[in-house]
Amino acid sequence: MKKFNIRKVLDGLTAASSSSSSSAPPPPGTRENDAIPESLQSEHFQLCKTVRHGFPYQPSAMSFDPVQKILAIGTQTGALRLFGRPGVECYCQHDSGAAVIQLQFLINEGALVSALADDSIHLWNLRQKRPAVLHSLKFNRERITFCHLPFQSKWLYIGTERGNIHIVNVESFTLSGYVIMWNKAIELSSKAHPGPVVHISDNPMDEGKLIIGFESGIVVLWDLKSKKADYRYTYDEAIHSVAWHHEGKQFICSHSDGTLTIWNVKSPGKPAQTITPHGKQPKDGKKPEPCKPILKVEYKTTRAGDPFMILSGGLSYDTVGRRPCLTVMHGKSTAVLEMDYPIVDFLTLCETPYPNDFQEPYAVVVLLEKDLVVIDLAQNGYPIFENPYPLTIHESPVTCCEYFADCPVDIIPALYSVGSRQKRQGYSKKEWPISGGNWGLGTQSYPEIIITGHADGSVKFWDASAIMLQVLYKLKTAKVFEKSRNKEDKPCTDIVDEDPFAIQIMSWCAESRMLCVAGVSAHVIVYRFSKQEVTTEVVQLLEVRLQYELNDADSPETAAEQQSLPGSTSSPQTSAPPSHPSTSSSSSDGIRDNVPCLKVRSAPLKQSPGYQVELVVQLVWVSGEPPQQVTSLAVNSSYGLMAFGNSNGLAIVDYLQKTVLLNLGTVELYGSNDPYQRQPRSPRKSRQPSGAKMSRKLSLPTELKPDLDARDTSFSRSRSSSVTSIDKEAREAITALHFADTFARKGENCAAPTLWVGTSLGTVLAVALSLPPAGEQRLLQPVIVSPSGTQIRLKGSILRMAFLDSVGAILPPAHEAWYEPNAPDEREEREKARKRRPVSVSPSASQELGEIHYAVVCSEKQAKVLALPSQSCVFKHNITETSFVLRSDVVQMSGSVCVTCFCANGHIMALSLPSLRPLLDVNYLPLTDMRIARTFCFSNNGQAMYLTSPTEIQRITYSQETCENLQEMLGELFTPVETPEAPNRGFFKGLFGGGAQSLDREELFGESAAGKASRSLAQHIPGPGGIEGMKGAASGVVGELARARIALDERGQKLSELEERTAAMMASADSFSKHAHDMMLKCKDKKWYQF
């Protein structure tokens, strides 16, 4: 039953309170009805995507603008990623979501043509910060297989599956009536259909001649003016690609049997040369054995030396297990460069955009399935360039993320300095060649850090300030454990099938730089940050027996008794568990007991500057039952404590003294006032067979299996990946932990250190912590831990807890400042740091005057705000009835605080604090897979992020101010650059004809000459184009093309002037020769002595 309080409404506490917000009367003796002014209003909130980082997922096509120096990559899901200089990148999406099959830049025009698998082509305007489609053309009767746009031309050739070629005007995006039909192209040279068009390009020296490659092996040189084939070249192997020599007298084809054929244009009878780059040449002059298909070849010339032939594929069939290769043939040398993943496409970067000039290649961009590699062709050994883009997010699959906006200023330089020592050597010395575009004006000045945890146990720290992303430091947590030599000798104690080191939860204190990670094998590691290298002789290890037993008689109530229990080993163990007396791998009846899942290494561990192991805590098997995975984790540097919980119970560890302070089953935390009727489990039912694996593996993002459960609208409710199938209902997992200086019990008059514990059944419990005085005493006297009896109930599993002071400002957990743990005068430094440490953040003087705190608790279903120490509920809001909240955070924004939630139904919400007024509710994205649920996180200042694909981070903002400033912050892709001058024809070529022949394509393909194309062939769809794009059509692509035409006209004018001058010169030469002739005639009969 909901109680509505008149006074609250009159006080105007929640003017916008919805029917699902309700309030309880304030507790006596506090000043709660002096309404806390709330500055956040709904107009401060707006949701929009900001940037996408990472490697484009499932790439399918690539293109490069050699003048603008911009790289475009298209994907199988219709995404388009554009890369310029480091820090300039952009993401766009085709609405249809069809795969991108080809990309073509309008070089130096600020435009890009994309061809999609749904037979549509699109023109993108790149002259705006967020590129948009200007035009689209959808083919109805033909399937697009290949496109070619000659440099400085507005006519796009489109080859189809039926073998025909259509021509599109890029300015108007209309079809020309000029069509090259397949039967006309091959005539009687072949009895069968030649197959789809796999290649189109014009002769570099003569734009009027077009080479067309058909899949079956036929190549046709088509004369555009006379509309007939000049030559046909046939070869009995399928063609994959064709490339011209820049002089236009030779071209090269790559074939499905691993051969390259080089043809002289004028001798179509047989190839001038056939090469099998990877074929073994038999002695008896027979044909070399066939190899795998050569998927692509590029033929690039240099002024000074031999041409480069670069190809992908073509390895011999006996190289089974060999990695995919790129082959670079230069003169007599052949280099085979192995790649880590299959090659999707490659492009050679050349000094000139003109196809009829010496190409001067300097680099090769290789697009792999999961990486982008750029090879330096100018240096010996072809080294690769160091990639400056953040493309290694997926180096090992991401299993969890945390996002920290507004960190301490010194943290990024500190992480960078230790991370820069991890860099690999042997990269090219040159600058990164993809260098186009300009950076935006970063108005955000606060440091942001994203931390990613990975399946191989690595943790990466990223600098995410001002919409950039750059890796700072990588920590490998697996180094702490022994590597298993082979599968046979390791005892089957693991609880997951693969990735035993995968990171599940991370807890990081940015101020003290303490880091705590929980891994999938029920292990927790505490790390300290140090700038000095250190060798740890023995890795400190604690083993913990966390068990869930209702019929256990010996469950202790307090931590004092706990110390004597064998269940928690309170002395630091040596690092080799088998040699330790407490560890026996199996009891008398062969049941596995007291063994951890992983073995901590026994050899000394050399620890580089950065994060260094302080303590390893491992949960062990208990009487044949495997340990349950950790579901919650918290660390506090001021208290020197770390707490973690799972579906069995809670453990609190003192990492300074290396002892277990508390080890309680969830039920025992309630003590006598347990609200639930629980069935004691029968001993037999609870025992899993000792070899049984975890019944539900941690589903890593590598597999996107839709484990959608019918019980809820989204996916399986047992999201704590530890809940086993047995007793799923009875088990109560610890789902949230929060250390705070506040009131643990009702009516307390002084705030003190506490640990707040949230469970999967919606209960919040408080544990009081009594710490010895700082300094020497802290390391000698025990910390006293006592469950306080405080209980708060909510609907649904608890997700997040936070505390506010009496004026509604957030109470950050107490922390200590970072100090160098390995300094020689370590003791003194530590003393200084401890004296500095703020034990309590709120002013203690006012606490005596009945000062209140507010506890903010958010569960899967609702949020509550309680006044402390009275523990009365002041505000309550039911967040969702039909769905459930996946992630909730209490964040700071615009100088105030709010609760943010991401629901399984795709809604993103914000609630004011303390009154829980709804400020934002946007249906953002339906939850399509577990990855988003596992990686979504909110941070301060309106920032949030999630993994949108296994390789990409999508950042979003819910702040209206950031949305407004986004345009300024984004980089520019297009920058005005002069197109290089065309190559000089040279005197002799001009004299004897042999330079590039130009062609008036307008005359051939325009409507007056070619007529209109069939209406039903394709339909034109005007693009949304972005207002920006349409507004400045004059400065946009089309205007640019018009300007290019004017420039061409001017060039034509200059050429005609040149012709006139040449004619005048010829006329004067004529008159000179006439004079000379007359002179000769006059002098013919005179003797030499008569002159």
PDB file of C-alpha atoms in Angstrom, residues 46-213:
ATOM      1  CA  GLN A  46      19.783  14.222 -23.466  1.00  0.00           C
ATOM      2  CA  LEU A  47      20.958  10.916 -24.848  1.00  0.00           C
ATOM      3  CA  CYS A  48      23.203  10.568 -27.881  1.00  0.00           C
ATOM      4  CA  LYS A  49      26.024   8.408 -29.176  1.00  0.00           C
ATOM      5  CA  THR A  50      29.390  10.150 -29.075  1.00  0.00           C
ATOM      6  CA  VAL A  51      32.131   7.969 -30.555  1.00  0.00           C
ATOM      7  CA  ARG A  52      32.873   4.358 -31.380  1.00  0.00           C
ATOM      8  CA  HIS A  53      36.362   3.001 -30.765  1.00  0.00           C
ATOM      9  CA  GLY A  54      38.060  -0.237 -31.697  1.00  0.00           C
ATOM     10  CA  PHE A  55      38.516  -2.447 -34.702  1.00  0.00           C
ATOM     11  CA  PRO A  56      35.560  -2.468 -37.163  1.00  0.00           C
ATOM     12  CA  TYR A  57      33.771  -5.756 -36.471  1.00  0.00           C
ATOM     13  CA  GLN A  58      33.674  -8.187 -39.433  1.00  0.00           C
ATOM     14  CA  PRO A  59      35.286  -5.881 -42.022  1.00  0.00           C
ATOM     15  CA  SER A  60      34.485  -6.522 -45.686  1.00  0.00           C
ATOM     16  CA  ALA A  61      35.879  -3.661 -47.816  1.00  0.00           C
ATOM     17  CA  MET A  62      38.457  -0.884 -47.756  1.00  0.00           C
ATOM     18  CA  SER A  63      39.449   2.215 -49.724  1.00  0.00           C
ATOM     19  CA  PHE A  64      42.036   4.997 -49.403  1.00  0.00           C
ATOM     20  CA  ASP A  65      42.081   8.593 -50.595  1.00  0.00           C
ATOM     21  CA  PRO A  66      45.746   9.221 -51.560  1.00  0.00           C
ATOM     22  CA  VAL A  67      45.379  13.017 -51.513  1.00  0.00           C
ATOM     23  CA  GLN A  68      43.257  13.466 -48.380  1.00  0.00           C
ATOM     24  CA  LYS A  69      45.063  10.490 -46.754  1.00  0.00           C
ATOM     25  CA  ILE A  70      41.860   9.047 -45.263  1.00  0.00           C
ATOM     26  CA  LEU A  71      41.140   5.326 -44.938  1.00  0.00           C
ATOM     27  CA  ALA A  72      37.593   3.934 -45.130  1.00  0.00           C
ATOM     28  CA  ILE A  73      36.582   0.459 -43.940  1.00  0.00           C
ATOM     29  CA  GLY A  74      33.153  -1.100 -44.537  1.00  0.00           C
ATOM     30  CA  THR A  75      31.756  -4.061 -42.603  1.00  0.00           C
ATOM     31  CA  GLN A  76      29.376  -6.976 -43.056  1.00  0.00           C
ATOM     32  CA  THR A  77      26.752  -5.164 -40.999  1.00  0.00           C
ATOM     33  CA  GLY A  78      26.757  -2.031 -43.161  1.00  0.00           C
ATOM     34  CA  ALA A  79      28.925   0.043 -40.850  1.00  0.00           C
ATOM     35  CA  LEU A  80      31.430   2.506 -42.228  1.00  0.00           C
ATOM     36  CA  ARG A  81      34.512   3.540 -40.264  1.00  0.00           C
ATOM     37  CA  LEU A  82      36.734   6.376 -41.472  1.00  0.00           C
ATOM     38  CA  PHE A  83      40.242   6.900 -40.138  1.00  0.00           C
ATOM     39  CA  GLY A  84      42.479   9.928 -40.482  1.00  0.00           C
ATOM     40  CA  ARG A  85      45.421  10.976 -38.325  1.00  0.00           C
ATOM     41  CA  PRO A  86      45.521   9.335 -34.876  1.00  0.00           C
ATOM     42  CA  GLY A  87      42.539  10.707 -32.960  1.00  0.00           C
ATOM     43  CA  VAL A  88      40.465  11.464 -36.077  1.00  0.00           C
ATOM     44  CA  GLU A  89      37.974   8.692 -36.678  1.00  0.00           C
ATOM     45  CA  CYS A  90      34.339   8.489 -37.504  1.00  0.00           C
ATOM     46  CA  TYR A  91      31.569   5.892 -37.538  1.00  0.00           C
ATOM     47  CA  CYS A  92      28.486   5.869 -39.788  1.00  0.00           C
ATOM     48  CA  GLN A  93      25.915   3.220 -40.575  1.00  0.00           C
ATOM     49  CA  HIS A  94      23.956   2.295 -43.710  1.00  0.00           C
ATOM     50  CA  ASP A  95      20.290   2.067 -42.769  1.00  0.00           C
ATOM     51  CA  SER A  96      19.744  -1.256 -44.518  1.00  0.00           C
ATOM     52  CA  GLY A  97      22.489  -3.005 -42.523  1.00  0.00           C
ATOM     53  CA  ALA A  98      23.554  -4.876 -45.691  1.00  0.00           C
ATOM     54  CA  ALA A  99      27.232  -5.809 -46.071  1.00  0.00           C
ATOM     55  CA  VAL A 100      29.546  -3.297 -47.754  1.00  0.00           C
ATOM     56  CA  ILE A 101      31.093  -5.010 -50.788  1.00  0.00           C
ATOM     57  CA  GLN A 102      33.125  -2.127 -52.188  1.00  0.00           C
ATOM     58  CA  LEU A 103      34.174   1.443 -51.376  1.00  0.00           C
ATOM     59  CA  GLN A 104      35.447   4.102 -53.816  1.00  0.00           C
ATOM     60  CA  PHE A 105      36.615   7.572 -52.817  1.00  0.00           C
ATOM     61  CA  LEU A 106      35.978  10.524 -55.082  1.00  0.00           C
ATOM     62  CA  ILE A 107      39.617  11.404 -54.610  1.00  0.00           C
ATOM     63  CA  ASN A 108      40.141  14.775 -52.945  1.00  0.00           C
ATOM     64  CA  GLU A 109      36.436  15.634 -53.324  1.00  0.00           C
ATOM     65  CA  GLY A 110      35.361  14.826 -49.763  1.00  0.00           C
ATOM     66  CA  ALA A 111      32.993  12.110 -50.932  1.00  0.00           C
ATOM     67  CA  LEU A 112      32.803   8.326 -50.933  1.00  0.00           C
ATOM     68  CA  VAL A 113      30.750   5.816 -52.902  1.00  0.00           C
ATOM     69  CA  SER A 114      29.743   2.588 -51.159  1.00  0.00           C
ATOM     70  CA  ALA A 115      28.310  -0.491 -52.862  1.00  0.00           C
ATOM     71  CA  LEU A 116      26.263  -2.873 -50.715  1.00  0.00           C
ATOM     72  CA  ALA A 117      25.285  -6.519 -50.939  1.00  0.00           C
ATOM     73  CA  ASP A 118      21.645  -5.488 -51.361  1.00  0.00           C
ATOM     74  CA  ASP A 119      22.621  -4.012 -54.773  1.00  0.00           C
ATOM     75  CA  SER A 120      22.441  -0.402 -53.698  1.00  0.00           C
ATOM     76  CA  ILE A 121      25.094   2.277 -54.114  1.00  0.00           C
ATOM     77  CA  HIS A 122      25.366   5.338 -51.879  1.00  0.00           C
ATOM     78  CA  LEU A 123      27.179   8.657 -52.086  1.00  0.00           C
ATOM     79  CA  TRP A 124      28.488   9.873 -48.708  1.00  0.00           C
ATOM     80  CA  ASN A 125      29.348  13.497 -48.043  1.00  0.00           C
ATOM     81  CA  LEU A 126      32.509  13.563 -45.899  1.00  0.00           C
ATOM     82  CA  ARG A 127      32.663  17.357 -45.742  1.00  0.00           C
ATOM     83  CA  GLN A 128      30.661  17.390 -42.538  1.00  0.00           C
ATOM     84  CA  LYS A 129      31.758  16.080 -39.161  1.00  0.00           C
ATOM     85  CA  ARG A 130      29.046  13.440 -39.181  1.00  0.00           C
ATOM     86  CA  PRO A 131      29.041  12.132 -42.775  1.00  0.00           C
ATOM     87  CA  ALA A 132      25.654  11.581 -44.373  1.00  0.00           C
ATOM     88  CA  VAL A 133      24.256   9.983 -47.527  1.00  0.00           C
ATOM     89  CA  LEU A 134      23.540  12.471 -50.331  1.00  0.00           C
ATOM     90  CA  HIS A 135      22.099   9.998 -52.854  1.00  0.00           C
ATOM     91  CA  SER A 136      21.332   6.302 -53.140  1.00  0.00           C
ATOM     92  CA  LEU A 137      20.560   4.140 -56.135  1.00  0.00           C
ATOM     93  CA  LYS A 138      18.972   0.712 -55.746  1.00  0.00           C
ATOM     94  CA  PHE A 139      19.279  -1.813 -58.583  1.00  0.00           C
ATOM     95  CA  ASN A 140      16.225  -4.003 -59.056  1.00  0.00           C
ATOM     96  CA  ARG A 141      17.136  -6.492 -61.777  1.00  0.00           C
ATOM     97  CA  GLU A 142      20.895  -6.742 -61.504  1.00  0.00           C
ATOM     98  CA  ARG A 143      23.287  -7.778 -58.737  1.00  0.00           C
ATOM     99  CA  ILE A 144      26.310  -5.522 -58.258  1.00  0.00           C
ATOM    100  CA  THR A 145      29.683  -7.309 -58.298  1.00  0.00           C
ATOM    101  CA  PHE A 146      32.292  -4.605 -59.038  1.00  0.00           C
ATOM    102  CA  CYS A 147      32.553  -0.800 -59.233  1.00  0.00           C
ATOM    103  CA  HIS A 148      35.185   1.469 -60.717  1.00  0.00           C
ATOM    104  CA  LEU A 149      35.384   5.253 -60.560  1.00  0.00           C
ATOM    105  CA  PRO A 150      38.277   6.678 -62.606  1.00  0.00           C
ATOM    106  CA  PHE A 151      40.272   9.505 -60.995  1.00  0.00           C
ATOM    107  CA  GLN A 152      38.676  12.927 -61.656  1.00  0.00           C
ATOM    108  CA  SER A 153      35.698  11.420 -63.439  1.00  0.00           C
ATOM    109  CA  LYS A 154      32.036  11.704 -62.508  1.00  0.00           C
ATOM    110  CA  TRP A 155      31.034   8.483 -64.293  1.00  0.00           C
ATOM    111  CA  LEU A 156      30.992   5.343 -62.161  1.00  0.00           C
ATOM    112  CA  TYR A 157      31.206   1.956 -63.920  1.00  0.00           C
ATOM    113  CA  ILE A 158      29.143  -0.790 -62.270  1.00  0.00           C
ATOM    114  CA  GLY A 159      29.684  -4.442 -63.196  1.00  0.00           C
ATOM    115  CA  THR A 160      27.015  -7.020 -62.451  1.00  0.00           C
ATOM    116  CA  GLU A 161      26.509 -10.706 -61.887  1.00  0.00           C
ATOM    117  CA  ARG A 162      24.993 -11.100 -65.362  1.00  0.00           C
ATOM    118  CA  GLY A 163      28.183  -9.734 -66.890  1.00  0.00           C
ATOM    119  CA  ASN A 164      26.808  -6.336 -67.924  1.00  0.00           C
ATOM    120  CA  ILE A 165      28.234  -2.907 -67.160  1.00  0.00           C
ATOM    121  CA  HIS A 166      26.087   0.096 -66.278  1.00  0.00           C
ATOM    122  CA  ILE A 167      27.292   3.662 -65.920  1.00  0.00           C
ATOM    123  CA  VAL A 168      26.128   6.047 -63.172  1.00  0.00           C
ATOM    124  CA  ASN A 169      26.540   9.822 -63.075  1.00  0.00           C
ATOM    125  CA  VAL A 170      27.917  10.477 -59.561  1.00  0.00           C
ATOM    126  CA  GLU A 171      26.666  14.079 -59.488  1.00  0.00           C
ATOM    127  CA  SER A 172      23.002  13.349 -60.140  1.00  0.00           C
ATOM    128  CA  PHE A 173      23.115   9.636 -59.240  1.00  0.00           C
ATOM    129  CA  THR A 174      21.243   8.736 -62.410  1.00  0.00           C
ATOM    130  CA  LEU A 175      21.953   5.903 -64.825  1.00  0.00           C
ATOM    131  CA  SER A 176      23.323   6.593 -68.282  1.00  0.00           C
ATOM    132  CA  GLY A 177      21.656   4.926 -71.258  1.00  0.00           C
ATOM    133  CA  TYR A 178      25.119   3.601 -72.252  1.00  0.00           C
ATOM    134  CA  VAL A 179      25.309  -0.102 -71.290  1.00  0.00           C
ATOM    135  CA  ILE A 180      27.972  -2.671 -72.164  1.00  0.00           C
ATOM    136  CA  MET A 181      26.140  -5.987 -72.566  1.00  0.00           C
ATOM    137  CA  TRP A 182      28.060  -9.200 -71.885  1.00  0.00           C
ATOM    138  CA  ASN A 183      27.123 -10.839 -75.195  1.00  0.00           C
ATOM    139  CA  LYS A 184      28.364  -7.795 -77.123  1.00  0.00           C
ATOM    140  CA  ALA A 185      31.589  -7.822 -75.117  1.00  0.00           C
ATOM    141  CA  ILE A 186      32.509 -11.465 -75.754  1.00  0.00           C
ATOM    142  CA  GLU A 187      30.608 -12.069 -79.035  1.00  0.00           C
ATOM    143  CA  LEU A 188      31.641 -15.480 -80.391  1.00  0.00           C
ATOM    144  CA  SER A 189      34.829 -15.864 -78.389  1.00  0.00           C
ATOM    145  CA  SER A 190      33.110 -18.173 -75.911  1.00  0.00           C
ATOM    146  CA  LYS A 191      30.151 -20.510 -76.172  1.00  0.00           C
ATOM    147  CA  ALA A 192      29.175 -20.109 -72.529  1.00  0.00           C
ATOM    148  CA  HIS A 193      28.248 -17.124 -70.357  1.00  0.00           C
ATOM    149  CA  PRO A 194      31.496 -15.493 -69.161  1.00  0.00           C
ATOM    150  CA  GLY A 195      30.297 -15.172 -65.549  1.00  0.00           C
ATOM    151  CA  PRO A 196      30.041 -12.092 -63.336  1.00  0.00           C
ATOM    152  CA  VAL A 197      32.202  -9.011 -63.882  1.00  0.00           C
ATOM    153  CA  VAL A 198      35.125  -9.226 -61.445  1.00  0.00           C
ATOM    154  CA  HIS A 199      37.112  -6.248 -62.680  1.00  0.00           C
ATOM    155  CA  ILE A 200      36.711  -2.949 -64.549  1.00  0.00           C
ATOM    156  CA  SER A 201      39.372  -0.286 -65.119  1.00  0.00           C
ATOM    157  CA  ASP A 202      40.362   2.094 -67.865  1.00  0.00           C
ATOM    158  CA  ASN A 203      43.700   1.992 -69.641  1.00  0.00           C
ATOM    159  CA  PRO A 204      45.898   4.458 -67.705  1.00  0.00           C
ATOM    160  CA  MET A 205      47.054   5.985 -71.007  1.00  0.00           C
ATOM    161  CA  ASP A 206      43.699   5.955 -72.800  1.00  0.00           C
ATOM    162  CA  GLU A 207      40.452   6.661 -70.971  1.00  0.00           C
ATOM    163  CA  GLY A 208      38.513   5.495 -74.002  1.00  0.00           C
ATOM    164  CA  LYS A 209      39.647   1.884 -73.539  1.00  0.00           C
ATOM    165  CA  LEU A 210      38.118  -0.132 -70.718  1.00  0.00           C
ATOM    166  CA  ILE A 211      39.363  -3.489 -69.537  1.00  0.00           C
ATOM    167  CA  ILE A 212      36.656  -5.860 -68.312  1.00  0.00           C
ATOM    168  CA  GLY A 213      37.523  -9.065 -66.450  1.00  0.00           C
TER     169      GLY A 213
END
